[in-house]
mmCIF file of C-alpha atoms in Angstrom:
data_model
loop_
_atom_site.group_PDB
_atom_site.id
_atom_site.type_symbol
_atom_site.label_atom_id
_atom_site.label_comp_id
_atom_site.label_asym_id
_atom_site.label_seq_id
_atom_site.Cartn_x
_atom_site.Cartn_y
_atom_site.Cartn_z
ATOM 1 C CA GLN A 200 0.000 0.000 0.000
ATOM 2 C CA ILE A 201 1.292 3.434 -0.888
ATOM 3 C CA SER A 202 0.364 6.980 0.111
ATOM 4 C CA PHE A 203 1.328 9.660 -2.367
ATOM 5 C CA HIS A 204 0.530 13.059 -3.864
ATOM 6 C CA GLN A 205 0.503 13.619 -7.611
ATOM 7 C CA VAL A 206 0.497 16.617 -9.928
ATOM 8 C CA TYR A 207 -0.886 15.820 -13.369
ATOM 9 C CA LEU A 208 0.694 17.143 -16.570
ATOM 10 C CA ASN A 209 -1.444 16.953 -19.704
ATOM 11 C CA PRO A 210 0.793 15.892 -22.626
ATOM 12 C CA ASP A 211 -1.473 17.633 -25.151
ATOM 13 C CA LYS A 212 -0.707 21.051 -23.644
ATOM 14 C CA TYR A 213 3.068 21.021 -23.917
ATOM 15 C CA GLY A 214 5.466 20.645 -26.794
ATOM 16 C CA ASN A 215 8.047 19.134 -24.461
ATOM 17 C CA LEU A 216 6.509 17.588 -21.360
ATOM 18 C CA GLU A 217 9.923 16.767 -19.880
ATOM 19 C CA THR A 218 11.014 20.422 -19.918
ATOM 20 C CA HIS A 219 7.731 21.615 -18.410
ATOM 21 C CA ALA A 220 7.864 18.839 -15.785
ATOM 22 C CA ALA A 221 11.402 19.872 -14.797
ATOM 23 C CA ARG A 222 10.238 23.470 -14.177
ATOM 24 C CA ILE A 223 7.269 22.376 -12.054
ATOM 25 C CA LEU A 224 9.402 19.822 -10.210
ATOM 26 C CA LYS A 225 11.836 22.584 -9.283
ATOM 27 C CA ASP A 226 8.915 24.680 -7.938
ATOM 28 C CA LEU A 227 7.594 21.730 -5.904
ATOM 29 C CA GLN A 228 11.016 21.009 -4.449
ATOM 30 C CA ALA A 229 11.241 24.703 -3.471
ATOM 31 C CA GLY A 230 7.988 24.370 -1.486
ATOM 32 C CA ALA A 231 5.274 25.456 -3.951
ATOM 33 C CA LYS A 232 1.774 24.215 -3.165
ATOM 34 C CA PRO A 233 1.025 21.193 -5.409
ATOM 35 C CA GLU A 234 -2.652 22.140 -5.840
ATOM 36 C CA SER A 235 -1.555 25.388 -7.521
ATOM 37 C CA LEU A 236 0.497 23.529 -10.147
ATOM 38 C CA GLY A 237 -0.192 21.111 -12.952
ATOM 39 C CA ASP A 238 -3.273 20.635 -15.073
ATOM 40 C CA PRO A 239 -6.883 19.895 -14.122
ATOM 41 C CA THR A 240 -7.923 16.253 -13.959
ATOM 42 C CA LEU A 241 -10.684 14.178 -12.423
ATOM 43 C CA MET A 242 -7.984 12.036 -10.809
ATOM 44 C CA ARG A 243 -7.479 12.597 -7.087
ATOM 45 C CA ARG A 244 -4.319 14.460 -6.124
ATOM 46 C CA THR A 245 -3.771 12.431 -2.948
ATOM 47 C CA PHE A 246 -3.954 8.686 -2.355
ATOM 48 C CA GLU A 247 -3.807 7.325 1.209
ATOM 49 C CA LEU A 248 -2.451 3.795 1.640
ATOM 50 C CA ALA A 249 -3.840 2.717 -1.714
ATOM 51 C CA PRO A 250 -3.211 -0.925 -2.678
ATOM 52 C CA LEU A 251 -1.115 -1.367 -5.817
ATOM 53 C CA SER A 252 -4.152 -2.911 -7.535
ATOM 54 C CA ILE A 253 -6.104 0.345 -7.092
ATOM 55 C CA ILE A 254 -3.123 2.402 -8.271
ATOM 56 C CA ALA A 255 -2.754 0.148 -11.333
ATOM 57 C CA ARG A 256 -6.477 0.422 -12.096
ATOM 58 C CA SER A 257 -6.308 4.228 -11.879
ATOM 59 C CA PHE A 258 -2.950 4.873 -13.568
ATOM 60 C CA GLY A 259 -1.923 1.636 -15.301
ATOM 61 C CA ASP A 260 0.457 -1.200 -14.449
ATOM 62 C CA ALA A 261 3.652 0.588 -15.495
ATOM 63 C CA PHE A 262 2.883 3.568 -13.243
ATOM 64 C CA ALA A 263 2.072 1.259 -10.308
ATOM 65 C CA GLN A 264 5.362 -0.630 -10.780
ATOM 66 C CA ASP A 265 7.314 2.632 -11.020
ATOM 67 C CA ILE A 266 5.765 4.203 -7.924
ATOM 68 C CA ALA A 267 6.295 0.994 -5.919
ATOM 69 C CA LYS A 268 10.050 1.434 -6.429
ATOM 70 C CA LEU A 269 10.085 4.949 -4.956
ATOM 71 C CA SER A 270 11.014 5.611 -1.344
ATOM 72 C CA PRO A 271 9.051 8.090 0.734
ATOM 73 C CA GLY A 272 10.560 11.532 0.451
ATOM 74 C CA GLY A 273 10.572 14.469 -1.940
ATOM 75 C CA TRP A 274 8.954 15.135 -5.269
ATOM 76 C CA THR A 275 10.118 13.191 -8.312
ATOM 77 C CA GLY A 276 9.050 12.433 -11.835
ATOM 78 C CA PRO A 277 7.545 12.512 -14.200
ATOM 79 C CA LEU A 278 6.057 9.054 -14.024
ATOM 80 C CA TYR A 279 3.833 8.209 -16.967
ATOM 81 C CA SER A 280 0.347 6.754 -17.140
ATOM 82 C CA GLY A 281 -2.116 6.434 -19.993
ATOM 83 C CA LEU A 282 -3.317 9.928 -19.056
ATOM 84 C CA GLY A 283 0.034 11.679 -19.268
ATOM 85 C CA GLY A 284 2.819 12.679 -16.907
ATOM 86 C CA HIS A 285 2.684 12.836 -13.125
ATOM 87 C CA LEU A 286 5.035 14.397 -10.623
ATOM 88 C CA VAL A 287 4.745 12.374 -7.432
ATOM 89 C CA MET A 288 5.750 12.479 -3.818
ATOM 90 C CA VAL A 289 5.476 9.173 -1.973
ATOM 91 C CA THR A 290 4.732 9.790 1.699
ATOM 92 C CA GLU A 291 4.337 6.239 3.015
ATOM 93 C CA HIS A 292 4.787 2.584 2.110
ATOM 94 C CA SER A 293 2.973 -0.060 4.105
ATOM 95 C CA LYS A 294 3.226 -3.802 3.665
ATOM 96 C CA ALA A 295 -0.127 -5.429 3.049
ATOM 97 C CA ARG A 296 -1.295 -7.712 5.833
ATOM 98 C CA MET A 297 -4.141 -10.036 6.575
ATOM 99 C CA PRO A 298 -6.459 -8.250 9.034
ATOM 100 C CA GLU A 299 -7.522 -9.929 12.244
ATOM 101 C CA LEU A 300 -11.095 -11.248 12.246
ATOM 102 C CA THR A 301 -12.020 -8.766 14.985
ATOM 103 C CA GLU A 302 -11.140 -5.914 12.587
ATOM 104 C CA VAL A 303 -13.430 -7.134 9.804
ATOM 105 C CA ARG A 304 -16.048 -9.204 11.653
ATOM 106 C CA ALA A 305 -18.950 -6.791 11.005
ATOM 107 C CA GLN A 306 -18.190 -6.596 7.273
ATOM 108 C CA VAL A 307 -17.818 -10.386 6.985
ATOM 109 C CA GLU A 308 -21.145 -10.917 8.765
ATOM 110 C CA ARG A 309 -22.942 -8.390 6.519
ATOM 111 C CA GLU A 310 -21.575 -9.976 3.349
ATOM 112 C CA PHE A 311 -22.348 -13.511 4.557
ATOM 113 C CA LEU A 312 -25.934 -12.620 5.476
ATOM 114 C CA ALA A 313 -26.488 -10.756 2.184
ATOM 115 C CA GLN A 314 -25.212 -13.757 0.211
ATOM 116 C CA ARG A 315 -27.365 -16.135 2.249
ATOM 117 C CA ARG A 316 -30.482 -13.958 1.606
ATOM 118 C CA ARG A 317 -29.749 -14.013 -2.146
ATOM 119 C CA GLU A 318 -29.371 -17.809 -2.107
ATOM 120 C CA LEU A 319 -32.636 -18.312 -0.190
ATOM 121 C CA LYS A 320 -34.529 -15.923 -2.484
ATOM 122 C CA ASP A 321 -33.177 -17.716 -5.576
ATOM 123 C CA LEU A 322 -34.208 -21.058 -4.107
ATOM 124 C CA ALA A 323 -37.731 -19.771 -3.377
ATOM 125 C CA TYR A 324 -38.102 -18.449 -6.943
ATOM 126 C CA ARG A 325 -36.863 -21.758 -8.394
ATOM 127 C CA LYS A 326 -39.429 -23.687 -6.338
ATOM 128 C CA LEU A 327 -42.210 -21.345 -7.432
ATOM 129 C CA ARG A 328 -41.250 -21.661 -11.111
ATOM 130 C CA GLU A 329 -41.247 -25.476 -10.866
ATOM 131 C CA GLY A 330 -44.994 -25.363 -10.243
ATOM 132 C CA TYR A 331 -45.835 -23.558 -13.493
ATOM 133 C CA GLU A 332 -45.549 -24.166 -17.180
ATOM 134 C CA VAL A 333 -45.730 -21.312 -19.701
ATOM 135 C CA VAL A 334 -47.765 -22.126 -22.808
ATOM 136 C CA MET A 335 -47.797 -19.837 -25.866
ATOM 137 C CA GLU A 336 -50.858 -20.031 -28.065
ATOM 138 C CA SER A 337 -50.282 -20.095 -31.807
ATOM 139 C CA GLY A 338 -49.637 -16.702 -33.354
ATOM 140 C CA ALA A 339 -47.857 -15.440 -30.263
ATOM 141 C CA THR A 340 -44.347 -14.252 -30.892
ATOM 142 C CA PRO A 341 -42.057 -12.204 -28.669
ATOM 143 C CA GLY A 342 -42.882 -9.014 -30.623
ATOM 144 C CA ASN A 343 -46.563 -9.839 -31.230
ATOM 145 C CA LEU A 344 -48.794 -9.294 -28.226
ATOM 146 C CA SER A 345 -51.920 -10.520 -29.997
ATOM 147 C CA GLY A 346 -51.286 -14.082 -28.853
ATOM 148 C CA LYS A 347 -51.888 -15.013 -25.229
ATOM 149 C CA ALA A 348 -49.343 -16.423 -22.828
ATOM 150 C CA LEU A 349 -50.902 -18.670 -20.254
ATOM 151 C CA ALA A 350 -49.427 -19.880 -17.020
ATOM 152 C CA ALA A 351 -50.865 -23.338 -16.555
ATOM 153 C CA GLU A 352 -50.789 -25.216 -13.294
ATOM 154 C CA SER A 353 -48.582 -28.231 -13.411
ATOM 155 C CA SER A 354 -49.603 -31.614 -12.141
ATOM 156 C CA LYS A 355 -47.959 -30.725 -8.822
ATOM 157 C CA GLY A 356 -51.070 -28.841 -7.842
ATOM 158 C CA VAL A 357 -49.479 -25.466 -7.172
ATOM 159 C CA GLY A 358 -52.132 -22.725 -7.125
ATOM 160 C CA ARG A 359 -52.087 -19.481 -9.058
#
């Protein structure tokens, strides 16, 4: 998991992204506020302990591999994604770990009960459908509502 800040650089705006990135990087290293630099994007500027899978989904695999190699510290870059260039400052690395059951018990219970409700509902619908047979009278087609669809009771004696 990695925490980091990023400043996006739109490659369509600059003839030489590397030169522009070097100027902004110098400003960031001198203490400029990151939110006042770079180009607008819908991408968040800050990620807190994001798993590499989330980083890869947002920025691409190459970016995720590159940022994983960086140590926490100052601004660096640009790193490239499918969107363009990014100046980044990694603030924290954390090894992934398996949480204790006490930490996730409520979530596990909610998901288990939701799955169990879905299974029971599906079972009830299957049992109800077993008691009926759909019969299409001649002339009835999916696009032609002039025919009648009838739900006939099966020999199991299920009522309507």
